[in-house]
Tab-separated table of C-alpha atoms and ligand atoms in Angstrom:
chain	number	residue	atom	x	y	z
R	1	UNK	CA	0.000	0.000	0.000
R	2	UNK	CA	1.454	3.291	-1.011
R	3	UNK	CA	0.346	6.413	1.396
R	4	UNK	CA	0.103	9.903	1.902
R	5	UNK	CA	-0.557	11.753	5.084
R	6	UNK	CA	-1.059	15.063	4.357
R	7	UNK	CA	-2.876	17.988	7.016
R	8	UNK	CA	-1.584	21.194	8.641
R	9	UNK	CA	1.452	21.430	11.523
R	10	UNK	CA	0.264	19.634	14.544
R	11	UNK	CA	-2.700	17.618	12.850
R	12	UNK	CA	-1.470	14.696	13.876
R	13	UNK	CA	0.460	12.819	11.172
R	14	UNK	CA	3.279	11.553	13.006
R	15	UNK	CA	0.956	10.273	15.453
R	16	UNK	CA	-1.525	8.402	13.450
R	17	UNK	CA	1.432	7.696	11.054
R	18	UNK	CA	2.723	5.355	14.236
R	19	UNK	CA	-0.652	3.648	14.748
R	20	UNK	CA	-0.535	3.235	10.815
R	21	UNK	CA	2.769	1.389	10.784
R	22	UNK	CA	1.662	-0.681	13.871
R	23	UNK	CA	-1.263	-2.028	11.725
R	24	UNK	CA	0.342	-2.244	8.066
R	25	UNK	CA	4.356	-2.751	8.874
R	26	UNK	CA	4.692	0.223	6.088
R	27	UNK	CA	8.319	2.066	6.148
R	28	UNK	CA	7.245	5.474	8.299
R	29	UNK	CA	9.181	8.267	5.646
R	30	UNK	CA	8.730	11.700	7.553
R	31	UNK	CA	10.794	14.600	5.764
R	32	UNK	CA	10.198	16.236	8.753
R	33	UNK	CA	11.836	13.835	11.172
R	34	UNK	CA	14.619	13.304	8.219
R	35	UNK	CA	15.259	17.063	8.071
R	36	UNK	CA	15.203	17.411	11.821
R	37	UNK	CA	17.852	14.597	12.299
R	38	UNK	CA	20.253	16.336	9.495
R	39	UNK	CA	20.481	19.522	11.422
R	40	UNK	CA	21.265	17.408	14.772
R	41	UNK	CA	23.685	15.875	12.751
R	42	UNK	CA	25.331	18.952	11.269
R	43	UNK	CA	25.355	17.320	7.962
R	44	UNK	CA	26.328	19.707	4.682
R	45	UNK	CA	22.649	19.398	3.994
R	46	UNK	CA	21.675	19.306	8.102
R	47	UNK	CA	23.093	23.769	7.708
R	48	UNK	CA	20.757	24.511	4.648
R	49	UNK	CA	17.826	22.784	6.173
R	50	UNK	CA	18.487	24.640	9.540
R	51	UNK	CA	17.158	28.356	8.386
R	52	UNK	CA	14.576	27.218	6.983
R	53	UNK	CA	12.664	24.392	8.875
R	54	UNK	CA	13.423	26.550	11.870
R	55	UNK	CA	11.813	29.674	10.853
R	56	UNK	CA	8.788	27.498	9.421
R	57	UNK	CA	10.021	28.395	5.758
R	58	UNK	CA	9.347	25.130	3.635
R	59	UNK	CA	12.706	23.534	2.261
R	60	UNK	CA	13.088	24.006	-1.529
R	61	UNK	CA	11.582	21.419	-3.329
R	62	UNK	CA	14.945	20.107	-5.303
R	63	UNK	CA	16.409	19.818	-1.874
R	64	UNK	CA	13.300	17.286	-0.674
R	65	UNK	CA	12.713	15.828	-3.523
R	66	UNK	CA	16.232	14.201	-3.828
R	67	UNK	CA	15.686	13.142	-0.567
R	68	UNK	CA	12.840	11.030	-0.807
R	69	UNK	CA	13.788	9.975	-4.456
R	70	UNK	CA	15.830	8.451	-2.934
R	71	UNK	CA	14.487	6.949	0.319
R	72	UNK	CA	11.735	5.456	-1.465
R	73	UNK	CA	14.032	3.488	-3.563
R	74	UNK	CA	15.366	1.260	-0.893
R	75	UNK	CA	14.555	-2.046	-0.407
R	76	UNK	CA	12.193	-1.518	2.779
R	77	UNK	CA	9.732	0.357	-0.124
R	78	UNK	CA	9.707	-2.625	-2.266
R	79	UNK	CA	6.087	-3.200	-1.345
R	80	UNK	CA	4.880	0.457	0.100
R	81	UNK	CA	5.328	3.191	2.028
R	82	UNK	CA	3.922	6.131	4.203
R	83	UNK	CA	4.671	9.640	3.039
R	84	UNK	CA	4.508	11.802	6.271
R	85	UNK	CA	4.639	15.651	5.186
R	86	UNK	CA	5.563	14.971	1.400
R	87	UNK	CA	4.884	15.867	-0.445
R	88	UNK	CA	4.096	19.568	0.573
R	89	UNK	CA	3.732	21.495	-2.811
R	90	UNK	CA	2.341	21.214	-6.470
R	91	UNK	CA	5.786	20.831	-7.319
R	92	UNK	CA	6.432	17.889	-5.118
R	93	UNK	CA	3.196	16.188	-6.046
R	94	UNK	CA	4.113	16.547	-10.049
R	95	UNK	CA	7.754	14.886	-9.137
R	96	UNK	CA	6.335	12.054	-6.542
R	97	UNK	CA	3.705	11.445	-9.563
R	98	UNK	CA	7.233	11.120	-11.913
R	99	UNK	CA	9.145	9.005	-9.386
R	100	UNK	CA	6.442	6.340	-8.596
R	101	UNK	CA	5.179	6.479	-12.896
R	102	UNK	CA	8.898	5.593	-14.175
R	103	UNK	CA	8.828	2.736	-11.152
R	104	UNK	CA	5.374	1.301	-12.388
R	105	UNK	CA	3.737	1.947	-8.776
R	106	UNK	CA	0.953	4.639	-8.200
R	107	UNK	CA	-0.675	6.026	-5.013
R	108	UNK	CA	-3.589	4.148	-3.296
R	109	UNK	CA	-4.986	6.447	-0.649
R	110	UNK	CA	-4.441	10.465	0.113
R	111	UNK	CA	-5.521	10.483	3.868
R	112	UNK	CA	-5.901	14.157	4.504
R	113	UNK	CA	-6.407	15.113	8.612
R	114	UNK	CA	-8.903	17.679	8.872
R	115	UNK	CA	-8.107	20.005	12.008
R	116	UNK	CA	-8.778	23.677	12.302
R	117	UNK	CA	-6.248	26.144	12.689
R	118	UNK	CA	-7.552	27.189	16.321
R	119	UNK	CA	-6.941	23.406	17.537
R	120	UNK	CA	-3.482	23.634	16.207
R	121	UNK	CA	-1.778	25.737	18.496
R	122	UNK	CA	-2.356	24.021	21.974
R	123	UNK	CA	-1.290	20.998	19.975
R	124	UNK	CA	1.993	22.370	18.895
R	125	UNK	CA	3.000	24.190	22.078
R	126	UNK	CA	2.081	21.410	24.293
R	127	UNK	CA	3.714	18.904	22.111
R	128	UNK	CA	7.329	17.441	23.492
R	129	UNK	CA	9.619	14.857	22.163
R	130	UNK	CA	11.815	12.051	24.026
R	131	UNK	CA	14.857	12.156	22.446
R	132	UNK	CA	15.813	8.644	23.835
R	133	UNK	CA	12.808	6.623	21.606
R	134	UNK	CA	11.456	9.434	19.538
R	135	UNK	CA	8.040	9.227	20.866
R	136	UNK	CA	5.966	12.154	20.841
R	137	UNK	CA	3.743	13.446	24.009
R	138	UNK	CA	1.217	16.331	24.475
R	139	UNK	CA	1.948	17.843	28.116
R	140	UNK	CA	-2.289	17.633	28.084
R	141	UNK	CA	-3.522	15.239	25.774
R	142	UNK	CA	-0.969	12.661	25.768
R	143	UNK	CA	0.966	13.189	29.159
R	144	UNK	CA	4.791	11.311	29.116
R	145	UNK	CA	4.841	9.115	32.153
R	146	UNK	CA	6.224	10.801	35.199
R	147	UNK	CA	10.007	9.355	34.800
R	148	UNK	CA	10.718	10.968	31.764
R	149	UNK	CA	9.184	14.253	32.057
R	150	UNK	CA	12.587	16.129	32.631
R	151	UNK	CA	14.383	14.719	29.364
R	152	UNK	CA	11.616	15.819	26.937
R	153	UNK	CA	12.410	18.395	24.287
R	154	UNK	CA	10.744	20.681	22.530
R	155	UNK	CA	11.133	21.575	19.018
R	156	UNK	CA	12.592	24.570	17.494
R	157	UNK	CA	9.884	25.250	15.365
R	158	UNK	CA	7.148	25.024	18.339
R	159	UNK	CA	6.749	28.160	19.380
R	160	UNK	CA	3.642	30.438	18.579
R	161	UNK	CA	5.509	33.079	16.192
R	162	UNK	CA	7.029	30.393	14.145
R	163	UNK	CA	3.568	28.367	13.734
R	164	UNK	CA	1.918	31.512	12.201
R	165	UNK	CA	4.456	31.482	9.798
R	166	UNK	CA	4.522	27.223	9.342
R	167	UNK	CA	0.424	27.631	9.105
R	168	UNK	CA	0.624	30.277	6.130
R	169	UNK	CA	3.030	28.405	4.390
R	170	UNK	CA	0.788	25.826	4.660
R	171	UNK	CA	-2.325	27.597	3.609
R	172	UNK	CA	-0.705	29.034	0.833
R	173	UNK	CA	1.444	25.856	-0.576
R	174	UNK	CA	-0.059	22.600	0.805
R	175	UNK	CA	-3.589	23.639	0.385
R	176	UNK	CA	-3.193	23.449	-3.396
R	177	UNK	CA	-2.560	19.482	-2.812
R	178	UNK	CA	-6.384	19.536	-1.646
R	179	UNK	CA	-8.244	19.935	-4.927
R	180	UNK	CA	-4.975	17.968	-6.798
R	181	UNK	CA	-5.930	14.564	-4.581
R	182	UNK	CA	-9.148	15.264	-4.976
R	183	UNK	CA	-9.216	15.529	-8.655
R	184	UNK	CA	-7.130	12.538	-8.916
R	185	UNK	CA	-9.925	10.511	-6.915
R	186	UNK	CA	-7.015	9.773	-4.105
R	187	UNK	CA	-8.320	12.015	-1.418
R	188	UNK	CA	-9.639	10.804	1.337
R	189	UNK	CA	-10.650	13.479	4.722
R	190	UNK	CA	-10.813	12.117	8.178
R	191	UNK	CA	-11.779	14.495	10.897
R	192	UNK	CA	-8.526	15.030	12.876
R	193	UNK	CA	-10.444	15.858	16.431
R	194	UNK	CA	-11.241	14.320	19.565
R	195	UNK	CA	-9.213	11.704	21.234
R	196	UNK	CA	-6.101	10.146	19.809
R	197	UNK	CA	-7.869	6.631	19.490
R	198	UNK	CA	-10.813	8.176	17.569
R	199	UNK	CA	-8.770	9.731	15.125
R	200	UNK	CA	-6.611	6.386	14.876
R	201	UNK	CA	-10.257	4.431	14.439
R	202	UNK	CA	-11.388	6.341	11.739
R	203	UNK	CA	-8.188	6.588	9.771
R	204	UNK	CA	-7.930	2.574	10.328
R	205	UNK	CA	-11.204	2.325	8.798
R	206	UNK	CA	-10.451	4.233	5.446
R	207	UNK	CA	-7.541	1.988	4.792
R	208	UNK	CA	-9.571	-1.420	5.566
R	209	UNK	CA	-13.063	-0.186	4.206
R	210	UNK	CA	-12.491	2.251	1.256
R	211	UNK	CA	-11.099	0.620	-2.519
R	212	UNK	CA	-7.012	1.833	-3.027
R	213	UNK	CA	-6.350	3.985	-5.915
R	214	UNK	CA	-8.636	6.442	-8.037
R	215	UNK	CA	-12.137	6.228	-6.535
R	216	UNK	CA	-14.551	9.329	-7.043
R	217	UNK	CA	-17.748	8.142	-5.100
R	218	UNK	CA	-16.272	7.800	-1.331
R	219	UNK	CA	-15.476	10.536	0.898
R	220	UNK	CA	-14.459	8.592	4.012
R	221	UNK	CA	-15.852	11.447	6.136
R	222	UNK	CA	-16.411	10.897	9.624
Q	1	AP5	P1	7.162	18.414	9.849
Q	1	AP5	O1	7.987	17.749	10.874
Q	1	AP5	O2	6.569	17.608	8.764
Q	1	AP5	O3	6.097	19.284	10.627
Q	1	AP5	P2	4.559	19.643	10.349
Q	1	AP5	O4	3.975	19.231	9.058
Q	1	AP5	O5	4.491	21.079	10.673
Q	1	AP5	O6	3.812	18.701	11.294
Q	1	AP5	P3	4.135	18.429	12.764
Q	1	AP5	O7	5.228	17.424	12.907
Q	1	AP5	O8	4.316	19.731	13.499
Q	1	AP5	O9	2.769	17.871	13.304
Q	1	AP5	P4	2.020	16.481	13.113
Q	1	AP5	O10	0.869	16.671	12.185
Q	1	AP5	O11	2.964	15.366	12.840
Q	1	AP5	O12	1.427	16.362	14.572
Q	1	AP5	P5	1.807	15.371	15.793
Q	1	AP5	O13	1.326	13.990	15.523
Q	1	AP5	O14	3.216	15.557	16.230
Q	1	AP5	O15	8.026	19.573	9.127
Q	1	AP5	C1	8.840	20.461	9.856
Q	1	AP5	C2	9.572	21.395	8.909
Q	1	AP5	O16	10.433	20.639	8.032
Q	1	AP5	C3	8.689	22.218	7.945
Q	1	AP5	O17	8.208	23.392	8.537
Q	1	AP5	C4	9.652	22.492	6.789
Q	1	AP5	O18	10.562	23.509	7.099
Q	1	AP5	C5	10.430	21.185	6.710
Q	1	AP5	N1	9.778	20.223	5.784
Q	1	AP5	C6	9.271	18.994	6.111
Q	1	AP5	N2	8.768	18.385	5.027
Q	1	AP5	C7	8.959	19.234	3.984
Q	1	AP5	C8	8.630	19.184	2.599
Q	1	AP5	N3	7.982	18.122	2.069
Q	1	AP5	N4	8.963	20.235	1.819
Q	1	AP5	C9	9.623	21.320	2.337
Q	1	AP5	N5	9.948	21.445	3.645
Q	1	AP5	C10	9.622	20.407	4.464
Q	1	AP5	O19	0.812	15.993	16.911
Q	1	AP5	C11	1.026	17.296	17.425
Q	1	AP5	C12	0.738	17.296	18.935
Q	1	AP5	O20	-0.661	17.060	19.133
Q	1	AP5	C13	1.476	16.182	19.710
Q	1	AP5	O21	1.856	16.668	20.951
Q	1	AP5	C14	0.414	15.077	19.863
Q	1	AP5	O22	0.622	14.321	21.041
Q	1	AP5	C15	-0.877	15.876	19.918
Q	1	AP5	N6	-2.015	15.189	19.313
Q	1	AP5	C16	-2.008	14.411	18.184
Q	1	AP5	N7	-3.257	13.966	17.920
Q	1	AP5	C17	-4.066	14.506	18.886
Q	1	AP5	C18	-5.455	14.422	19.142
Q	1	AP5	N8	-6.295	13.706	18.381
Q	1	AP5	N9	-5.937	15.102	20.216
Q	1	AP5	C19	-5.103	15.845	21.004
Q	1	AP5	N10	-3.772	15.952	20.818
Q	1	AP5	C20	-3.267	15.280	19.764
């Protein structure tokens, strides 16, 4: 199965995509996390990412694409993946489109997580990372058990100033991807609020209950 998670900052992506590769065993590709652990690194590429993902800028698209050009053609891919913030512009959908046509594979479901922008910002400034296993906690929603509290991070592009700018980047390049997915018959919306196990329910259910690839009569609303 070949996916795409696709919604605003703080939707919940990484955290459904976890759930997701629980159920399916798909290869988790997150250019986020990717880009985040190139800047840790201090890699050549880590310094050009740095201005950008920090200031909520999108990377340029040659930069990303190359990078998951190439992730997706390793052998964990062979038989699908989950795309976690890719792709992020028209641009990156026309070259995904390229990548996976000259391979003979095609997308089978466009799960887009519906949140508003209101909900977004207790998400993103409660939200803290362990940087031991990677797991992601909400200091509200999804409290880390007592132990670890002191060792949580949070990220550099968390804070409320550099959301606004993350959100209208979105807005103004992701939102495009909306109608594309649509068009294409690959989009499929699943309401992004209440609990974490809701929203993991109802995105289960699209992949188990609605056909893969083009299908223009299901809306997998919920
Ligand atoms: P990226 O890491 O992809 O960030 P993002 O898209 O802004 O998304 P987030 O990781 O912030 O949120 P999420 O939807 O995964 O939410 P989460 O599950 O953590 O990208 C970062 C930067 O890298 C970009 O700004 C850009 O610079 C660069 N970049 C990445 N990809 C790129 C690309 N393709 N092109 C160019 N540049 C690129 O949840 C958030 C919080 O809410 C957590 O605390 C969680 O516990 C909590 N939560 C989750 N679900 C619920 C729920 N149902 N109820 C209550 N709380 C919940």
């Amino acid at each position: 199965m070949n996916l795409i998670l696709l919604g605003p900052p703080g939707a919940g992506k990484g955290t459904q995509a976890a759930a997701i590769v629980r159920s399916t065993g798909l290869p988790h590709i997150s250019t986020g996390n990717i880009i985040r652990e190139a800047i840790a690194k201090d890699t050549p590429l880590g310094r050009e990412f740095k201005a950008y993902a920090e200031s909520g800028r999108l990377v340029p698209d040659e930069l990303v694409n190359r990078l998951v050009e190439e992730r997706l053609g390793r052998e964990d891919c062979a038989h699908g993946f989950l795309l976690d913030g890719y792709p992020r512009t028209i641009a990156q959908a026309l070259e995904l489109d390229g990548v996976l046509g000259r391979r003979g594979r095609s997308l089978d479901h466009v799960l887009l997580l519906d949140v508003a922008d209101a909900v977004l910002i207790e998400r993103i400034t409660g939200r803290r990372t362990d940087p031991e296993t990677g797991r992601v906690y909400h200091l509200t929603f999804d409290p880390p058990p007592a132990g670890i509290a002191r060792r949580l991070v949070q990220r550099a592009d968390d804070s409320e100033d550099v959301l606004k700018r993350r959100l209208s980047e979105y807005h103004e390049k992701t939102d495009p991807l909306i109608p594309y997915y649509e068009e294409a018959g690959l989009l499929r919306r699943v309401a992004g609020t209440g609990s974490v196990t809701d929203v993991q329910r109802r995105t289960l259910a699209v992949l188990t209950s609605v056909p893969a690839g083009p299908t223009h009569t299901v809306g997998a609303r919920s």
